[in-house]
Short mmCIF file of C-alpha atoms and ligand atoms in Angstrom, two decimals:
data_model
loop_
_atom_site.label_atom_id
_atom_site.label_comp_id
_atom_site.label_asym_id
_atom_site.label_seq_id
_atom_site.Cartn_x
_atom_site.Cartn_y
_atom_site.Cartn_z
CA MET X 15 -6.45 -109.31 -26.99
CA LYS X 16 -10.10 -108.79 -26.14
CA ARG X 17 -11.70 -112.24 -26.22
CA ILE X 18 -10.16 -115.43 -24.95
CA GLY X 19 -11.28 -119.03 -24.52
CA ILE X 20 -10.64 -121.65 -21.87
CA LEU X 21 -10.92 -125.43 -21.82
CA THR X 22 -9.99 -128.26 -19.47
CA SER X 23 -8.70 -131.46 -20.97
CA GLY X 24 -7.40 -134.93 -20.06
CA GLY X 25 -7.91 -136.39 -16.60
CA ASP X 26 -9.62 -133.86 -14.35
CA ALA X 27 -7.86 -132.50 -11.27
CA PRO X 28 -9.15 -130.74 -8.15
CA GLY X 29 -8.50 -127.04 -8.58
CA MET X 30 -9.38 -126.88 -12.29
CA ASN X 31 -12.53 -124.95 -11.36
CA ALA X 32 -10.46 -122.50 -9.34
CA ALA X 33 -8.26 -121.96 -12.42
CA ILE X 34 -11.28 -121.33 -14.68
CA ARG X 35 -12.67 -118.93 -12.11
CA ALA X 36 -9.40 -117.02 -11.90
CA VAL X 37 -9.16 -116.73 -15.69
CA VAL X 38 -12.75 -115.53 -16.01
CA ARG X 39 -12.57 -113.05 -13.12
CA LYS X 40 -9.18 -111.63 -14.07
CA ALA X 41 -10.16 -111.29 -17.73
CA ILE X 42 -13.39 -109.47 -16.84
CA PHE X 43 -11.42 -107.29 -14.40
CA GLU X 44 -9.19 -106.36 -17.35
CA GLY X 45 -12.16 -105.59 -19.61
CA MET X 46 -11.84 -108.79 -21.65
CA GLU X 47 -14.39 -111.51 -22.49
CA VAL X 48 -14.04 -115.23 -21.81
CA TYR X 49 -15.63 -118.13 -23.65
CA GLY X 50 -15.79 -121.55 -22.02
CA ILE X 51 -15.32 -124.63 -24.18
CA ASN X 52 -16.99 -127.81 -22.91
CA TYR X 53 -15.36 -131.26 -23.08
CA GLY X 54 -11.84 -130.13 -23.91
CA TYR X 55 -10.62 -130.42 -27.49
CA ALA X 56 -13.63 -132.58 -28.43
CA GLY X 57 -15.93 -129.66 -27.59
CA LEU X 58 -13.60 -127.25 -29.35
CA VAL X 59 -13.83 -129.15 -32.63
CA ALA X 60 -17.60 -129.56 -32.19
CA GLY X 61 -18.05 -125.86 -31.41
CA ASP X 62 -19.49 -126.50 -27.91
CA ILE X 63 -18.61 -122.98 -26.81
CA ARG X 64 -20.39 -120.35 -24.70
CA LYS X 65 -19.68 -117.00 -23.11
CA LEU X 66 -18.87 -117.12 -19.38
CA SER X 67 -20.03 -114.43 -17.00
CA VAL X 68 -18.85 -113.51 -13.50
CA SER X 69 -21.70 -115.51 -11.99
CA ASP X 70 -20.92 -118.62 -14.09
CA VAL X 71 -17.84 -119.05 -11.93
CA GLY X 72 -19.55 -118.22 -8.64
CA ASP X 73 -19.73 -121.05 -6.08
CA LYS X 74 -17.18 -123.08 -8.05
CA ILE X 75 -13.87 -122.52 -6.29
CA GLN X 76 -14.53 -125.22 -3.70
CA ARG X 77 -15.74 -127.84 -6.17
CA GLY X 78 -13.67 -130.75 -7.44
CA GLY X 79 -13.72 -131.84 -11.08
CA THR X 80 -14.27 -129.28 -13.82
CA PHE X 81 -17.57 -127.62 -14.60
CA LEU X 82 -16.43 -127.29 -18.22
CA TYR X 83 -16.13 -131.10 -18.29
CA SER X 84 -13.14 -132.87 -19.71
CA ALA X 85 -12.34 -135.46 -22.33
CA ARG X 86 -9.44 -137.37 -23.73
CA TYR X 87 -9.52 -136.65 -27.46
CA PRO X 88 -6.63 -138.22 -29.39
CA GLU X 89 -8.19 -137.00 -32.66
CA PHE X 90 -6.78 -133.57 -31.87
CA GLY X 91 -3.38 -135.04 -32.71
CA SER X 92 -4.31 -134.76 -36.40
CA GLU X 93 -3.81 -131.58 -38.38
CA GLU X 94 -7.39 -131.82 -39.58
CA GLY X 95 -8.68 -131.70 -35.97
CA GLN X 96 -6.37 -128.82 -35.08
CA LEU X 97 -7.43 -126.69 -38.06
CA LYS X 98 -11.07 -127.40 -37.35
CA GLY X 99 -10.48 -126.25 -33.75
CA ILE X 100 -8.89 -123.02 -34.93
CA GLU X 101 -11.78 -122.46 -37.32
CA GLN X 102 -14.23 -122.75 -34.40
CA LEU X 103 -12.18 -120.36 -32.27
CA LYS X 104 -12.15 -117.80 -35.09
CA LYS X 105 -15.89 -118.26 -35.64
CA PHE X 106 -16.46 -117.15 -32.04
CA GLY X 107 -13.98 -114.30 -32.36
CA ILE X 108 -11.65 -115.91 -29.82
CA GLU X 109 -8.08 -114.61 -30.12
CA GLY X 110 -6.26 -116.66 -27.49
CA LEU X 111 -6.82 -119.88 -25.57
CA VAL X 112 -6.05 -121.14 -22.08
CA VAL X 113 -5.73 -124.92 -21.81
CA VAL X 114 -5.76 -126.53 -18.38
CA GLY X 115 -4.57 -130.12 -18.36
CA GLY X 116 -1.76 -132.62 -18.46
CA ASP X 117 0.77 -133.71 -21.06
CA GLY X 118 -1.77 -134.62 -23.78
CA SER X 119 -3.49 -131.26 -23.31
CA TYR X 120 -0.16 -129.46 -23.64
CA MET X 121 0.43 -131.26 -26.96
CA GLY X 122 -2.80 -129.76 -28.25
CA ALA X 123 -1.78 -126.29 -27.05
CA ARG X 124 1.62 -126.75 -28.70
CA ALA X 125 -0.08 -127.73 -31.98
CA LEU X 126 -2.27 -124.61 -31.90
CA THR X 127 0.83 -122.53 -31.22
CA LYS X 128 2.62 -124.12 -34.17
CA HIS X 129 -0.35 -123.12 -36.37
CA GLY X 130 0.09 -119.54 -35.15
CA PHE X 131 -2.83 -119.48 -32.67
CA PRO X 132 -1.81 -118.12 -29.24
CA ALA X 133 -2.40 -120.78 -26.61
CA ILE X 134 -1.24 -120.94 -23.01
CA GLY X 135 -1.01 -124.15 -21.01
CA LEU X 136 -1.75 -124.38 -17.29
CA PRO X 137 -0.53 -127.59 -15.63
CA GLY X 138 -3.54 -129.45 -14.25
CA THR X 139 -3.13 -133.10 -13.30
CA ILE X 140 -2.91 -134.98 -10.05
CA ASP X 141 0.19 -136.80 -11.33
CA ASN X 142 2.51 -133.76 -11.02
CA ASP X 143 4.31 -135.01 -14.12
CA ILE X 144 4.38 -131.89 -16.31
CA PRO X 145 7.66 -130.32 -17.39
CA GLY X 146 8.16 -126.61 -16.71
CA THR X 147 6.75 -126.56 -13.19
CA ASP X 148 7.51 -127.87 -9.72
CA PHE X 149 3.83 -128.46 -8.97
CA THR X 150 0.62 -129.03 -10.91
CA ILE X 151 -2.95 -128.12 -10.00
CA GLY X 152 -4.55 -131.07 -8.20
CA PHE X 153 -1.42 -132.75 -6.88
CA ASP X 154 -1.70 -131.35 -3.36
CA THR X 155 -5.36 -132.35 -3.01
CA SER X 156 -4.62 -135.80 -4.34
CA ILE X 157 -1.77 -136.53 -1.94
CA ASN X 158 -3.90 -135.36 0.97
CA THR X 159 -6.69 -137.70 -0.15
CA VAL X 160 -4.22 -140.57 -0.38
CA LEU X 161 -2.82 -139.64 3.00
CA GLU X 162 -6.21 -139.89 4.64
CA SER X 163 -6.54 -143.44 3.28
CA ILE X 164 -3.04 -144.42 4.36
CA ASP X 165 -3.81 -143.27 7.90
CA ARG X 166 -6.96 -145.39 7.93
CA ILE X 167 -5.21 -148.42 6.45
CA ARG X 168 -2.49 -148.12 9.10
CA ASP X 169 -5.10 -148.61 11.85
CA THR X 170 -6.38 -151.88 10.45
CA ALA X 171 -2.92 -153.03 9.34
CA THR X 172 -1.67 -152.68 12.92
CA SER X 173 -4.67 -154.49 14.42
CA HIS X 174 -4.07 -157.52 12.22
CA GLU X 175 -0.28 -157.29 11.92
CA ARG X 176 -0.56 -157.18 8.14
CA THR X 177 1.38 -155.85 5.22
CA PHE X 178 -0.59 -153.50 2.98
CA ILE X 179 0.18 -152.74 -0.62
CA ILE X 180 -1.44 -149.41 -1.49
CA GLU X 181 -1.60 -148.76 -5.23
CA VAL X 182 -1.77 -145.08 -6.12
CA MET X 183 -2.08 -143.24 -9.44
CA GLY X 184 0.87 -142.03 -11.46
CA ARG X 185 1.45 -143.80 -14.76
CA GLY X 186 4.82 -142.29 -15.49
CA ALA X 187 5.69 -140.42 -12.31
CA GLY X 188 6.03 -141.50 -8.71
CA ASP X 189 5.27 -138.13 -7.12
CA ILE X 190 1.93 -139.15 -5.60
CA ALA X 191 3.46 -142.31 -4.14
CA LEU X 192 6.55 -140.51 -2.84
CA TRP X 193 4.83 -137.56 -1.18
CA SER X 194 1.93 -139.50 0.30
CA GLY X 195 4.26 -142.31 1.34
CA ILE X 196 6.54 -139.97 3.25
CA ALA X 197 3.64 -138.08 4.79
CA GLY X 198 1.90 -141.31 5.77
CA GLY X 199 5.01 -142.89 7.26
CA ALA X 200 4.92 -145.80 4.82
CA GLU X 201 7.72 -148.31 5.29
CA GLN X 202 8.47 -148.51 1.55
CA VAL X 203 7.70 -146.43 -1.52
CA ILE X 204 7.98 -148.00 -4.96
CA ILE X 205 8.16 -145.56 -7.89
CA PRO X 206 8.83 -145.92 -11.62
CA GLU X 207 11.89 -143.66 -11.50
CA VAL X 208 13.90 -145.98 -9.23
CA ASP X 209 14.49 -149.73 -9.69
CA PHE X 210 13.56 -151.98 -6.82
CA ASN X 211 14.35 -155.50 -5.81
CA MET X 212 11.52 -157.66 -4.44
CA GLU X 213 13.88 -159.74 -2.33
CA GLU X 214 15.00 -156.55 -0.57
CA VAL X 215 11.40 -155.42 -0.14
CA ALA X 216 10.62 -158.74 1.56
CA ALA X 217 13.77 -158.57 3.70
CA LYS X 218 12.80 -155.10 4.92
CA ILE X 219 9.35 -156.27 5.93
CA GLN X 220 10.91 -159.19 7.81
CA GLU X 221 13.41 -156.90 9.57
CA GLY X 222 10.52 -154.74 10.74
CA ARG X 223 8.65 -157.76 12.04
CA ASP X 224 11.73 -159.00 13.85
CA ARG X 225 11.92 -155.62 15.60
CA GLY X 226 8.31 -156.04 16.69
CA LYS X 227 6.66 -153.85 14.08
CA LYS X 228 2.95 -154.44 13.85
CA HIS X 229 2.42 -153.53 10.23
CA SER X 230 4.14 -152.67 7.00
CA LEU X 231 2.74 -150.19 4.49
CA ILE X 232 4.08 -150.20 0.95
CA VAL X 233 2.92 -147.48 -1.43
CA VAL X 234 3.27 -148.53 -5.07
CA ALA X 235 2.85 -146.16 -8.01
CA GLU X 236 0.65 -147.74 -10.70
CA GLY X 237 3.38 -147.01 -13.27
CA VAL X 238 5.53 -149.73 -11.67
CA MET X 239 2.91 -152.47 -11.65
CA SER X 240 -0.52 -153.04 -10.20
CA GLY X 241 -0.90 -153.57 -6.46
CA ASN X 242 -2.16 -157.11 -7.07
CA GLU X 243 0.82 -158.00 -9.27
CA PHE X 244 3.10 -156.59 -6.60
CA ALA X 245 1.43 -158.71 -3.89
CA ASP X 246 1.73 -161.84 -6.06
CA GLU X 247 5.45 -161.20 -6.59
CA LEU X 248 5.99 -160.47 -2.91
CA ALA X 249 4.28 -163.73 -1.94
CA LYS X 250 7.13 -165.61 -3.66
CA TYR X 251 9.43 -164.39 -0.87
CA GLY X 252 7.30 -165.28 2.13
CA ASP X 253 3.87 -165.00 3.69
CA PHE X 254 3.45 -161.41 4.84
CA HIS X 255 -0.35 -161.50 5.20
CA ALA X 256 -0.47 -158.94 2.43
CA ARG X 257 -3.65 -157.10 1.52
CA VAL X 258 -4.02 -154.80 -1.45
CA THR X 259 -5.87 -151.48 -1.63
CA VAL X 260 -6.27 -149.82 -5.02
CA LEU X 261 -7.26 -146.22 -4.37
CA GLY X 262 -8.21 -145.50 -7.99
CA HIS X 263 -10.27 -142.48 -8.95
CA VAL X 264 -11.01 -141.34 -5.39
CA GLN X 265 -7.60 -139.71 -5.78
CA ARG X 266 -8.94 -137.45 -8.54
CA GLY X 267 -12.08 -136.18 -6.81
CA GLY X 268 -12.92 -133.96 -3.89
CA SER X 269 -12.75 -130.35 -2.88
CA PRO X 270 -9.36 -128.80 -3.68
CA THR X 271 -7.02 -127.90 -0.84
CA ALA X 272 -6.25 -124.26 -0.12
CA LYS X 273 -2.83 -124.78 -1.71
CA ASP X 274 -4.33 -126.04 -4.98
CA ARG X 275 -6.90 -123.22 -5.07
CA VAL X 276 -4.22 -120.58 -4.57
CA LEU X 277 -1.89 -122.19 -7.10
CA ALA X 278 -4.68 -122.42 -9.67
CA SER X 279 -5.62 -118.78 -9.03
CA ARG X 280 -2.02 -117.61 -9.49
CA PHE X 281 -1.64 -119.62 -12.71
CA GLY X 282 -4.95 -118.35 -14.11
CA VAL X 283 -4.20 -114.71 -13.42
CA ARG X 284 -0.75 -114.97 -15.03
CA ALA X 285 -2.21 -116.62 -18.13
CA VAL X 286 -4.62 -113.73 -18.63
CA GLU X 287 -1.88 -111.13 -18.10
CA LEU X 288 0.17 -112.78 -20.85
CA LEU X 289 -2.71 -113.13 -23.30
CA LYS X 290 -3.67 -109.50 -22.66
CA GLU X 291 -0.17 -108.57 -23.78
CA GLY X 292 -0.79 -110.67 -26.91
CA LYS X 293 1.61 -113.41 -25.82
CA GLY X 294 0.91 -117.08 -26.50
CA GLY X 295 2.87 -120.27 -27.04
CA LEU X 296 3.68 -120.46 -23.36
CA CYS X 297 3.10 -122.73 -20.41
CA ILE X 298 2.80 -121.48 -16.87
CA GLY X 299 4.53 -123.07 -13.93
CA ILE X 300 5.87 -122.48 -10.48
CA ARG X 301 9.56 -122.65 -9.59
CA ASP X 302 10.83 -121.79 -6.11
CA ASN X 303 7.41 -120.28 -5.39
CA LYS X 304 7.65 -117.86 -8.33
CA ILE X 305 5.16 -118.06 -11.19
CA ILE X 306 7.04 -118.55 -14.45
CA ALA X 307 6.14 -118.83 -18.13
CA SER X 308 8.18 -120.95 -20.53
CA ASP X 309 8.02 -121.59 -24.25
CA ILE X 310 5.55 -124.46 -24.63
CA VAL X 311 7.23 -126.02 -27.67
CA ASP X 312 10.66 -125.96 -26.05
CA THR X 313 9.30 -127.20 -22.71
CA LEU X 314 7.54 -130.14 -24.30
CA GLU X 315 10.39 -131.02 -26.65
CA ASN X 316 13.32 -130.54 -24.30
CA GLY X 317 11.90 -130.39 -20.78
CA LYS X 318 11.24 -133.37 -18.61
CA HIS X 319 9.50 -133.63 -15.29
CA ARG X 320 11.98 -134.82 -12.71
CA ILE X 321 10.89 -136.34 -9.46
CA ASP X 322 12.68 -134.99 -6.41
CA LEU X 323 15.24 -137.74 -5.88
CA ASP X 324 16.57 -136.03 -2.73
CA LEU X 325 13.13 -136.60 -1.29
CA TYR X 326 13.33 -140.23 -2.33
CA ASP X 327 16.70 -140.59 -0.56
CA LEU X 328 15.19 -138.96 2.49
CA SER X 329 12.35 -141.49 2.45
CA LYS X 330 14.91 -144.30 2.45
CA GLN X 331 16.58 -142.86 5.53
CA ILE X 332 13.47 -142.48 7.67
CA SER X 333 11.15 -145.24 6.46
CA PHE X 334 11.91 -148.71 7.74
O1 F6P Y 207 -4.97 -137.83 -14.94
C1 F6P Y 207 -3.94 -138.68 -14.66
C2 F6P Y 207 -4.47 -140.00 -14.28
O2 F6P Y 207 -5.27 -139.87 -13.13
C3 F6P Y 207 -3.41 -141.06 -14.07
O3 F6P Y 207 -2.82 -141.02 -12.82
C4 F6P Y 207 -4.19 -142.33 -14.33
O4 F6P Y 207 -3.35 -143.36 -14.72
C5 F6P Y 207 -5.11 -141.92 -15.42
O5 F6P Y 207 -5.29 -140.53 -15.29
C6 F6P Y 207 -6.45 -142.61 -15.43
O6 F6P Y 207 -7.14 -142.18 -16.56
P1 F6P Y 207 -8.67 -142.47 -16.83
O7 F6P Y 207 -9.46 -141.69 -15.83
O8 F6P Y 207 -8.88 -141.97 -18.21
O9 F6P Y 207 -8.86 -143.92 -16.65
#
């Protein structure tokens, strides 16, 4: 393969730029050409495509977001959209495509693969909810951003002896809540993967107060319910002076951590190696610190992201 394309799609994630950079640099190192596609699948269908040079990816590794821009484009779910995308790729002489994104982006890559066009998925989402990998690009930065806020909220929570409900992102996965909650020493972590009982939540806060605790921090994944709904429910079991903080999109921005930059670089380099060998239809991941490639169709159809429930048990044993 001599000419490949790259796009970023779905919600952006810190480290996407590092992945694009790695793909461009490695491809050029291997004597290949790379074309950047703006605005994800929307730009692909529209033909918003340009050649990327070494300097196009200079001064980008430290930047959050994605300089190729991103979009959610459900229209790519239709065969018409997919064939139009392939037509554009062929028009530019592109023989293989790297897609950086989350589950929706992987669906697009799977569709291209099913039409016989070699596509490789790189997991890029702060949610860490992609099958076929232990970690996604952006997750580490996001939990560190959340952690900084938890630390700040703890200060004010203690001063006023309040309970804080901190709503974090994660529609279908509680990874952000779990990791940032453990790291931030939150008293309780509420995630979509594990049922909870509000009466027990309230009882735990009360136990802490009875022991002389000055605050209670509860990290709630948005996939469970909103922070405000949670506070309203909690209020039915007592007055805990609860305040709600919704962290929102601050969790998606910012300069990527070293860990995310290195992960993105490793993923990008592997993707190019595979495309150079003419291989597509794969998604890249990391398992036990080894970079792996799995069949994208099989991964999406049979794989499922599983939160680390041992970590959840651990949180129960040290957070009260
Ligand atoms: O990219 C994942 C994610 O950040 C989710 O955690 C969140 O629910 C969603 O995207 C928000 O999407 P949007 O930015 O399109 O509102």
